[in-house]
Coordinates of C-alpha atoms and ligand atoms in Angstrom, one line a residue:
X7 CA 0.0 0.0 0.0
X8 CA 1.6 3.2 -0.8
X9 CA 1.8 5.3 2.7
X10 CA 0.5 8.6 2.7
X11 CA 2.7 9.3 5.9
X12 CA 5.6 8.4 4.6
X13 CA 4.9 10.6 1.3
X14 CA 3.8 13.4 3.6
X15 CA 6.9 13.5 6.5
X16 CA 9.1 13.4 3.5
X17 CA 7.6 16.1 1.7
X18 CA 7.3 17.7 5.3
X19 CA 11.4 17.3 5.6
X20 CA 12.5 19.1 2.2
X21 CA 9.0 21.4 1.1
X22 CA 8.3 24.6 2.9
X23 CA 4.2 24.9 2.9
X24 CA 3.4 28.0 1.5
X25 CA 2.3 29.7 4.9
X26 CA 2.5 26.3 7.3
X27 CA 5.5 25.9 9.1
X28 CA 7.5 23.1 8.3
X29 CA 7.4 21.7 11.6
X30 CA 4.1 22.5 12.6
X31 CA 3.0 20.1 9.6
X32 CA 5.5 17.7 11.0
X33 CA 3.8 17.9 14.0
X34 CA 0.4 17.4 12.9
X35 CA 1.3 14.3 10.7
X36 CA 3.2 12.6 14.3
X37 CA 0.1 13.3 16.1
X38 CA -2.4 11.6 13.3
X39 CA 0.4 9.0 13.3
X40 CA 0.2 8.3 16.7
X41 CA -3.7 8.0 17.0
X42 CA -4.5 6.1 13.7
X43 CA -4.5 2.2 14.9
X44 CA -6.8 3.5 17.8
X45 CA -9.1 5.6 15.0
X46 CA -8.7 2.2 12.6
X47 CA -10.1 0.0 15.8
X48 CA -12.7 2.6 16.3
X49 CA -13.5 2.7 12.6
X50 CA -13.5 -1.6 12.3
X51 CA -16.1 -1.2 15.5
X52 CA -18.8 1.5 13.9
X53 CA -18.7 -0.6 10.5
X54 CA -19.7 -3.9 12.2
X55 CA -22.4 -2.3 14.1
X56 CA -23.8 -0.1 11.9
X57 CA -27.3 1.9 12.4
X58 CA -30.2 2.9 10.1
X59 CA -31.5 6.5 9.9
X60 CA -32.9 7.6 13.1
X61 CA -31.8 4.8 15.5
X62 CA -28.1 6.1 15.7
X63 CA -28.1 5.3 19.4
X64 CA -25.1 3.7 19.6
X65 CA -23.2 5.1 17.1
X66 CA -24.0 8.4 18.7
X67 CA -23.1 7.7 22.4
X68 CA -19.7 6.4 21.4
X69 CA -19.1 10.0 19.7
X70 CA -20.5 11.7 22.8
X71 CA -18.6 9.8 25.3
X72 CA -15.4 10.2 23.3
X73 CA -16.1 14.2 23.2
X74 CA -16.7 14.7 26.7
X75 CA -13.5 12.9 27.5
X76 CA -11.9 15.3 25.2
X77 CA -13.2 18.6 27.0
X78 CA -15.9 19.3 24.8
X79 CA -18.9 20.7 26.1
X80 CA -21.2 18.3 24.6
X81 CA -24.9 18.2 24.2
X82 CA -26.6 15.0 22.7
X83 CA -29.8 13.8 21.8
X84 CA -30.3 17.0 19.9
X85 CA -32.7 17.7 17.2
X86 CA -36.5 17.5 16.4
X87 CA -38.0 15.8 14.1
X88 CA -41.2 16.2 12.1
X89 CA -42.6 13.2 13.2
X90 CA -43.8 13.4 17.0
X91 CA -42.1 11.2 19.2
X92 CA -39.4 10.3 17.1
X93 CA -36.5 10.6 19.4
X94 CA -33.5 12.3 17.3
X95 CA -29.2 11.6 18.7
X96 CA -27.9 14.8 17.1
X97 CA -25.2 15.6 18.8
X98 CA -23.3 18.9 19.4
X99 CA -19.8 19.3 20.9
X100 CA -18.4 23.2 21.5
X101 CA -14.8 23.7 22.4
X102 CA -14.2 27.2 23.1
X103 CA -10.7 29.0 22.9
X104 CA -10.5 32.4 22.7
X105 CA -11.6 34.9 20.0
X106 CA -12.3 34.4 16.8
X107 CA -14.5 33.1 14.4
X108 CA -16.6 29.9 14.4
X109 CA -16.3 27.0 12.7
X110 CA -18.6 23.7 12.6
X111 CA -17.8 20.6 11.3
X112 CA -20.4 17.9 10.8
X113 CA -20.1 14.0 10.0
X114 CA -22.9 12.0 9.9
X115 CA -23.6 8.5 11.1
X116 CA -26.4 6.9 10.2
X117 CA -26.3 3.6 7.7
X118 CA -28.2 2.4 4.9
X119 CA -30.8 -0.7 3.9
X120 CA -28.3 -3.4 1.8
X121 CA -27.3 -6.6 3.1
X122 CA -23.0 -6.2 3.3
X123 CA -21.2 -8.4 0.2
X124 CA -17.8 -6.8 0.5
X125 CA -16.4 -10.1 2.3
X126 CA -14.3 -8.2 5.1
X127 CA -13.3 -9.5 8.3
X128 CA -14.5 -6.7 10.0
X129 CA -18.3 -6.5 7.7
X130 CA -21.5 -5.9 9.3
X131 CA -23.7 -9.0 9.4
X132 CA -26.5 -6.9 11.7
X133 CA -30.2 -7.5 11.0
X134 CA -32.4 -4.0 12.2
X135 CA -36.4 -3.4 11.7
X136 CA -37.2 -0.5 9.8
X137 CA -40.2 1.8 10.8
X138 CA -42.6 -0.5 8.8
X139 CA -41.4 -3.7 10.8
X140 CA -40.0 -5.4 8.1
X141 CA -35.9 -7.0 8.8
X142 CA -33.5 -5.6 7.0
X143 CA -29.0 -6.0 6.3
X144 CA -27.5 -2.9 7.4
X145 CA -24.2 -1.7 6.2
X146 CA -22.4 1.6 6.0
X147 CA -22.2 1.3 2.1
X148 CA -21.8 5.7 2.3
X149 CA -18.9 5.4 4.2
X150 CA -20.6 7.3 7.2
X151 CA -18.2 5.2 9.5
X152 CA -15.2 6.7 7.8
X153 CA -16.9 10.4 8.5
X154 CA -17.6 9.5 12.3
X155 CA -14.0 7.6 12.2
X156 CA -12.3 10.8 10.3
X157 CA -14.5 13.4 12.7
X158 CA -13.4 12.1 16.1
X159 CA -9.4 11.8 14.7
X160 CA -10.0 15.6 14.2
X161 CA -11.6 16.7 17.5
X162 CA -8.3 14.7 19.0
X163 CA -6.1 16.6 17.2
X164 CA -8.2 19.9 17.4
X165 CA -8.0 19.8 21.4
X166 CA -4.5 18.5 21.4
X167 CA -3.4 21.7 19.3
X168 CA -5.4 24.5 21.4
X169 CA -2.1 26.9 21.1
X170 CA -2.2 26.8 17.3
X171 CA -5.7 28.4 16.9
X172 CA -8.1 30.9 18.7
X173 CA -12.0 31.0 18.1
X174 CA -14.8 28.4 18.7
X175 CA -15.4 24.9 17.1
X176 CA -18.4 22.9 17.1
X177 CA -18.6 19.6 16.1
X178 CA -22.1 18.2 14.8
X179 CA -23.1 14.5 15.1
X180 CA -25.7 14.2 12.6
X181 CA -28.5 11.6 12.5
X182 CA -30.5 10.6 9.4
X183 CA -29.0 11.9 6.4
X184 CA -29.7 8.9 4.1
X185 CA -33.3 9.5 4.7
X186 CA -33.2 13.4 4.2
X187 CA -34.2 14.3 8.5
X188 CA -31.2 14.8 10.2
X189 CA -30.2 18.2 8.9
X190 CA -33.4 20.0 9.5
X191 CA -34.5 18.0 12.4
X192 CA -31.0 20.2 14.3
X193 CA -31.8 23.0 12.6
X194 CA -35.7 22.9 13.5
X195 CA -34.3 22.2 17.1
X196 CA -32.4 25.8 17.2
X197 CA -28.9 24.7 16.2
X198 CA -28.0 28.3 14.9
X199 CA -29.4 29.8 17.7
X200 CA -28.7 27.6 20.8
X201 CA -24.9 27.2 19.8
X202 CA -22.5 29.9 18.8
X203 CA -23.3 31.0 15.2
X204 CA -21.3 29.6 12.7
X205 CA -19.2 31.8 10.0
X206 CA -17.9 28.7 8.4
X207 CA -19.8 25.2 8.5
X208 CA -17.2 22.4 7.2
X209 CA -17.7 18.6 5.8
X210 CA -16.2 15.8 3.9
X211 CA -17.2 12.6 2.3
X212 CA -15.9 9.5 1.3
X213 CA -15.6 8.6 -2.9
X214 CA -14.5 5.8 -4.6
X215 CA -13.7 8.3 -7.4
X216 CA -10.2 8.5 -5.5
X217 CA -7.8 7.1 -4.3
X218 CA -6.6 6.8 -0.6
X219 CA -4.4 9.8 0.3
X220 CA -6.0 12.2 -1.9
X221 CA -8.9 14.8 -2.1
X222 CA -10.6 16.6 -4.2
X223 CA -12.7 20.0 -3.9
X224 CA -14.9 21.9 -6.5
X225 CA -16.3 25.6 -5.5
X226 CA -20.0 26.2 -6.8
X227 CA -22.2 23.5 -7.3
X228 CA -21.3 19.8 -6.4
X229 CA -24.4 17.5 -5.5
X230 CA -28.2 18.0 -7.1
X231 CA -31.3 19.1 -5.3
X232 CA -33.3 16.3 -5.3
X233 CA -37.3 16.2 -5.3
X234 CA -40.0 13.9 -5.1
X235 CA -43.1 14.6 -7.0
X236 CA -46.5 12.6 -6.9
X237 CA -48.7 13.2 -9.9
X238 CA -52.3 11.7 -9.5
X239 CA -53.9 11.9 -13.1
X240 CA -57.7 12.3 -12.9
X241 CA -60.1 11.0 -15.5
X242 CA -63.2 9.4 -15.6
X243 CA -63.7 5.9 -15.5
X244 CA -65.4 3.3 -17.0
X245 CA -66.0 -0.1 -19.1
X246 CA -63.2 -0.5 -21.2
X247 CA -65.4 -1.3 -24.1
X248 CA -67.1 2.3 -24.2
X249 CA -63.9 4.5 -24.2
X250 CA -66.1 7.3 -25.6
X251 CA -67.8 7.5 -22.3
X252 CA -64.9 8.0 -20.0
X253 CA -61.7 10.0 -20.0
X254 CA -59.2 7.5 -20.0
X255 CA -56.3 8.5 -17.0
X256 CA -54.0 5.6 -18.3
X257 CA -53.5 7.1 -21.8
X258 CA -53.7 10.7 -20.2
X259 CA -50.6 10.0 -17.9
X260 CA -48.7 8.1 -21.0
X261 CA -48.7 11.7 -23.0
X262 CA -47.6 13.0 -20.0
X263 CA -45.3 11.0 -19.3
X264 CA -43.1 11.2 -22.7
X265 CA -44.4 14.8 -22.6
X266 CA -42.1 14.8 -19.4
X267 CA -39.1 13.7 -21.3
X268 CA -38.6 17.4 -23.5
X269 CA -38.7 19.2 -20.9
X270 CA -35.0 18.4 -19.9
X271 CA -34.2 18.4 -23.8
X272 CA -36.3 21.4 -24.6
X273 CA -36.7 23.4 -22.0
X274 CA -33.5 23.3 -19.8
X275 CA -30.0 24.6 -20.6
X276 CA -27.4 22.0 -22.1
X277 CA -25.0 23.4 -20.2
X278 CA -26.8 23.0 -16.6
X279 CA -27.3 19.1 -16.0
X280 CA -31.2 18.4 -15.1
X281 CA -33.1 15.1 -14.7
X282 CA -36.6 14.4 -14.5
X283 CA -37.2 10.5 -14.1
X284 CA -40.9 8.6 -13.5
X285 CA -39.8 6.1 -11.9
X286 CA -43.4 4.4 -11.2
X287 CA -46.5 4.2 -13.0
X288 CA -49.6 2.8 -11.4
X289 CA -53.2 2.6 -12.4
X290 CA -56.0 0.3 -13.0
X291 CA -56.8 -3.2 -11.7
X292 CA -58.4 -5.3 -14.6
X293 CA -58.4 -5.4 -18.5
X294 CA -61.8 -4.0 -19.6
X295 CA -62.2 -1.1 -16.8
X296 CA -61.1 2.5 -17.7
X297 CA -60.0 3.1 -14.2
X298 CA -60.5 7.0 -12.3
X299 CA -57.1 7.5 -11.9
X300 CA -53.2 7.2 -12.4
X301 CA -50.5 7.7 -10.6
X302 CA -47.0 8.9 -11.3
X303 CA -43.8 9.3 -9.2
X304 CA -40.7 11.6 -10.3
X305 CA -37.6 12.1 -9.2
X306 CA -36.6 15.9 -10.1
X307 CA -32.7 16.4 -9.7
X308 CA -31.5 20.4 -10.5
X309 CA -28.6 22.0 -9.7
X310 CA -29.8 25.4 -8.5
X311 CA -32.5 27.2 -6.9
X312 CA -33.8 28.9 -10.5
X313 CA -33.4 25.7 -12.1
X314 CA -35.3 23.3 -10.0
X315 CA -38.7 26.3 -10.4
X316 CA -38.5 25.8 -13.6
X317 CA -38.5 22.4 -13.9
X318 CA -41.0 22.0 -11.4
X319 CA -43.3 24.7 -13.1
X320 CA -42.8 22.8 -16.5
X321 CA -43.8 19.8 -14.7
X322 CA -47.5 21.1 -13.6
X323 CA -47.9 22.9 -16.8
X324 CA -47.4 20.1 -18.9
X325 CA -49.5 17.7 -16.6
X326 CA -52.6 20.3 -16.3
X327 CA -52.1 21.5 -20.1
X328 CA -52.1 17.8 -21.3
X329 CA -55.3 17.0 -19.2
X330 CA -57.0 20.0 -20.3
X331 CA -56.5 18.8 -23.6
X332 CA -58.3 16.0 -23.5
X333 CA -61.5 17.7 -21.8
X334 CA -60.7 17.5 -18.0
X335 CA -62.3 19.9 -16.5
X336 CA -60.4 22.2 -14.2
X337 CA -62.3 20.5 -10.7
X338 CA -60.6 17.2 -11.9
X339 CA -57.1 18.5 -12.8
X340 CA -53.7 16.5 -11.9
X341 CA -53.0 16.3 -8.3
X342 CA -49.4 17.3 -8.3
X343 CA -47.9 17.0 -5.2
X344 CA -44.1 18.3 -4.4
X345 CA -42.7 16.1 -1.5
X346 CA -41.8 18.7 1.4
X347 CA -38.1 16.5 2.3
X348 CA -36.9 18.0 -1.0
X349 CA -33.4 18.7 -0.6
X350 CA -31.7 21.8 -2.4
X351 CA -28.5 21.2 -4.4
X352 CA -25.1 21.5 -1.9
X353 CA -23.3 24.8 -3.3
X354 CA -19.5 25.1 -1.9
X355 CA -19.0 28.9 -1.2
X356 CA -16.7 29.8 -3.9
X357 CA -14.6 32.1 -1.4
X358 CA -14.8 29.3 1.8
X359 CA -13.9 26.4 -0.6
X360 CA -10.6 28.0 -2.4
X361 CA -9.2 28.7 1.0
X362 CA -9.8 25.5 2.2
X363 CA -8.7 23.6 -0.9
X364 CA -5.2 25.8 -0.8
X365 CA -4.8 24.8 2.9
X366 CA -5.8 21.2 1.7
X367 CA -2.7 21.6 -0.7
X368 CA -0.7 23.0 2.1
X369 CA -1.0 20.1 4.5
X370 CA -1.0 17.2 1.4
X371 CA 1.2 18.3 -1.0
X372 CA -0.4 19.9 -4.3
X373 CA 0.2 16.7 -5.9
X374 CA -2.8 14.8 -4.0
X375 CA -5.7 17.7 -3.9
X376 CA -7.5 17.3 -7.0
X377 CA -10.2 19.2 -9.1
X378 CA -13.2 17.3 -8.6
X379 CA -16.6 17.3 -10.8
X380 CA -20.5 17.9 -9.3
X381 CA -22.5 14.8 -9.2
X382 CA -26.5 14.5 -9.4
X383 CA -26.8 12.7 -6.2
X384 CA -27.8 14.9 -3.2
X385 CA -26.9 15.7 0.9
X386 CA -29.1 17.7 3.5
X387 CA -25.4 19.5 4.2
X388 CA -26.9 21.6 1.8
X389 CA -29.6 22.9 4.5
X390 CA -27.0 24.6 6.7
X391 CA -26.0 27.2 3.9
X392 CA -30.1 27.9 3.9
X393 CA -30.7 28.2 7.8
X394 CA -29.8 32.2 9.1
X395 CA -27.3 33.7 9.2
X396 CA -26.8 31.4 5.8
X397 CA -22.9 30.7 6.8
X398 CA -20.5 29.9 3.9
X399 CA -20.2 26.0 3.5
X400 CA -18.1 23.6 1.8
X401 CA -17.9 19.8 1.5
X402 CA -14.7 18.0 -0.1
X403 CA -13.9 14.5 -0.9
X404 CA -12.1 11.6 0.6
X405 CA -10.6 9.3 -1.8
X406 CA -10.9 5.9 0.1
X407 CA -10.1 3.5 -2.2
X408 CA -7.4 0.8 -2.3
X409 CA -4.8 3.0 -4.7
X410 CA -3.4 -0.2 -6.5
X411 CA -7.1 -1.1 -6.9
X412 CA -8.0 2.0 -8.0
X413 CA -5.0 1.9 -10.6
X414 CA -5.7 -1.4 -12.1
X415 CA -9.6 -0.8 -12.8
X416 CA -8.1 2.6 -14.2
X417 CA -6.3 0.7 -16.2
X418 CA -9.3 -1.3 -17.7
X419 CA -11.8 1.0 -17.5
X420 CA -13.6 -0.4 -15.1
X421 CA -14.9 1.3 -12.2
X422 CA -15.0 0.5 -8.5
X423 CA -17.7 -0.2 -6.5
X424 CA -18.8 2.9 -4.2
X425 CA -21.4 4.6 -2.0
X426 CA -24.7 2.6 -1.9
X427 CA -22.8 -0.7 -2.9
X428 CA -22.7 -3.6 -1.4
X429 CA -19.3 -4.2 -2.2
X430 CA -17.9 -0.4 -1.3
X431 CA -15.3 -1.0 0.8
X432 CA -13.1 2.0 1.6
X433 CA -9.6 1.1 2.8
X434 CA -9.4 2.5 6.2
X435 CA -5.6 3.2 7.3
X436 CA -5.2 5.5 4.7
X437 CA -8.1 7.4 4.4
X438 CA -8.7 7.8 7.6
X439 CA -4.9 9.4 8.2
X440 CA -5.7 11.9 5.4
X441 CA -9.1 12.7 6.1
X442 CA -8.2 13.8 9.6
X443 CA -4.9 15.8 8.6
X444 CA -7.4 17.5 5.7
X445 CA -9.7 18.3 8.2
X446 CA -7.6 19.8 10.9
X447 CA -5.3 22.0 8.1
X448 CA -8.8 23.3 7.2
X449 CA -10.1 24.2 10.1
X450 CA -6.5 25.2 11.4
X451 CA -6.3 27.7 8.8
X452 CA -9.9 29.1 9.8
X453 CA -8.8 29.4 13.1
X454 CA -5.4 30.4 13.3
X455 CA -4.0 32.8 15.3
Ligands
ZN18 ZN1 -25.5 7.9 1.0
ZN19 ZN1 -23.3 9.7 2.4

């Protein structure tokens, strides 16, 4: 496996780093040194107990307990969800020293719904109930275990280095991002205004797109917003053998649907990537009855707020203009619903993100920060750029995997398996040692003195 540390201490022992002392980066890379097998243990412990969105009990007290040994003043079970009841484990650790400004930096911890096939020693083989009752695998297949992993190396090293920075730091524990809760269940619960308010808000996720020991930053855009639209097409029903007496919703929703389909290739800029997907399609229950109704569900993926109006706008125009069309009156219109856990599209602060990516370059070495492209998936880190006072935010990426891996589907043209796969498996010594020496350059560089 080609060491990272090794690269980096002998980089460290010939390369002056632009403003970073040489042996303060020295320093840094000893200290990550000398916590990683604990961090790697740590990391082997969260994989094989992993927890689904919203029932981060465990993986949350571990955080907490480790924070409050550290001197943070920790507060945990925090957030509220939209569901009564629902009991959320945000968690929230301050360390105060001094003046300055305020930085947060949030992993997440919950895992997903996929039965592990990545054949580890160290895989998950836990069973969980989801809220409907029925048993599912659980795995970190997001690498959320490498966040949490990454996130307590960094509070380590961010209390063990107090005299090299002045200001506050708060470290978020945050629950249920797979499922789209987490962020605004902290937010809804007064994270802003219970805590010190941020001027920078800081995260970093795993990608297979890399290799271990690198990173790679974009400013601007780098995630979609994602929506969930449910379109109920109302017609009239009836036998199937006397069309001329009904308004037929199946054929109705049909039109719409490849109606649907120019509205990315008409409508939207080339140059600004947009999907619109129906992914299901349900009416009807026998051959020879015109049912009432059809429904349709979308998945609507923009990259900006301007954008994603649109699309939605082209959405009910074409779904009420098609019906109308055919005769529906305006009492029997489409139902068009726009799913409230929409998530907006994650935009990196232009100004935030090329300071931290020339800090990133600083700590690394130029040679393993890398320009990185936006992808149409989505995060609720984008929901803390949107909460007041709107802070600055940025979000880079962990290579985590295996580099000789990495080189040899290169080499092919194959690709490696990542987030959401059952096979992702992110090689932890490495990316662990550089996600925590990216972080703590970053926020070191917010906060120094
Ligand atoms: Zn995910
Ligand atoms: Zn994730």
């Amino acid at each position: 496996m080609p060491c990272f540390a090794k690269v980096s201490l002998f980089f460290c022992s010939i390369t002056i780093y632009g403003a970073t002392p040489l042996f303060a980066q020295s320093d840094l890379d000893q200290r990550v040194a000398k916590e990683i097998d604990s961090l790697v243990t740590t990391y082997k412990h969260i994989h094989q107990n992993p927890e689904l969105s919203t029932q981060e009990k465990e993986s949350s007290a571990l955080i907490v307990a480790e924070l409050r040994k550290l001197g943070y003043d920790v507060t945990d079970h925090f957030g509220q969800y939209d569901s009564p009841g629902l009991v959320s484990y945000g968690i929230v650790g301050v360390l105060r020293n001094g003046s300055g400004p305020t930085v947060y930096v949030r992993t997440d911890m919950d895992a997903l719904p996929i039965v592990e096939n990545t054949g580890l020693p160290y895989a998950s083989h836990v069973k969980a109930k989801r809220a409907d009752g029925s048993e599912v695998g659980v795995m970190h297949a997001c690498g959320h275990d490498v966040h949490m992993s990454v996130f307590l190396g960094t509070a380590r090293m961010l209390a063990q280095l107090k005299d090299r920075w002045s200001g506050t730091l708060v470290l978020i524990g945050q629950p249920a991002e797979e499922t789209v809760g987490g962020a605004s269940a902290m937010l809804r619960a007064g994270l802003f205004a219970k805590f010190p308010k941020p001027d920078y808000v800081l995260a970093l996720h795993d990608s297979s797109d890399l290799p271990a020991g690198k990173v790679g930053w974009h400013e601007g855009t780098i995630l979609a917003g994602s929506d969930s639209v449910d379109i109920t097409v109302r017609g009239y029903g009836g036998h199937g053998a006397a069309p001329q007496n009904s308004k037929d919703p199946i054929v109705l929703a049909s039109e719409i649907v490849v109606a649907l389909q120019t509205v990315v290739s008409r409508e939207m800029d080339p140059q600004l990537p947009t999907v619109v997907t129906v992914g299901s399609f349900h009416a009807g229950t026998k051959h020879n009855i015109i049912p009432d109704e059809a429904h349709l569900q979308l998945t609507v993926r923009t990259m900006n707020p301007q954008q994603r109006e649109k699309v939605l706008a082209a959405i009910s125009r074409i779904a009420n203009g098609i019906a109308a069309a055919a005769g529906i009156p305006p009492e029997r219109a489409p139902l068009i619903e726009i799913a409230k856990d929409n998530v907006p599209a994650t935009i990196n602060n232009p100004e935030l993100t090329r300071r931290v990516g020339a800090a990133l370059e600083r700590s690394l070495g130029k040679e393993n920060v890398l320009p990185s492209e936006p992808a149409m998936a989505s995060e609720d880190f984008s929901l803390y750029a949107l909460a007041d006072p709107k802070p600055p935010i940025c979000m880079f990426w962990l290579g985590a995997s295996d580099p000789a891996k990495f080189k040899e589907a290169k080499e092919k043209g194959a690709r490696l398996p990542g987030p959401h796969s059952s096979e992702f498996a992110p090689v932890p010594e490495p990316t662990i040692r550089t996600g925590v020496t990216a972080m703590t350059s970053a926020v070191l560089d917010l906060l120094k003195k």
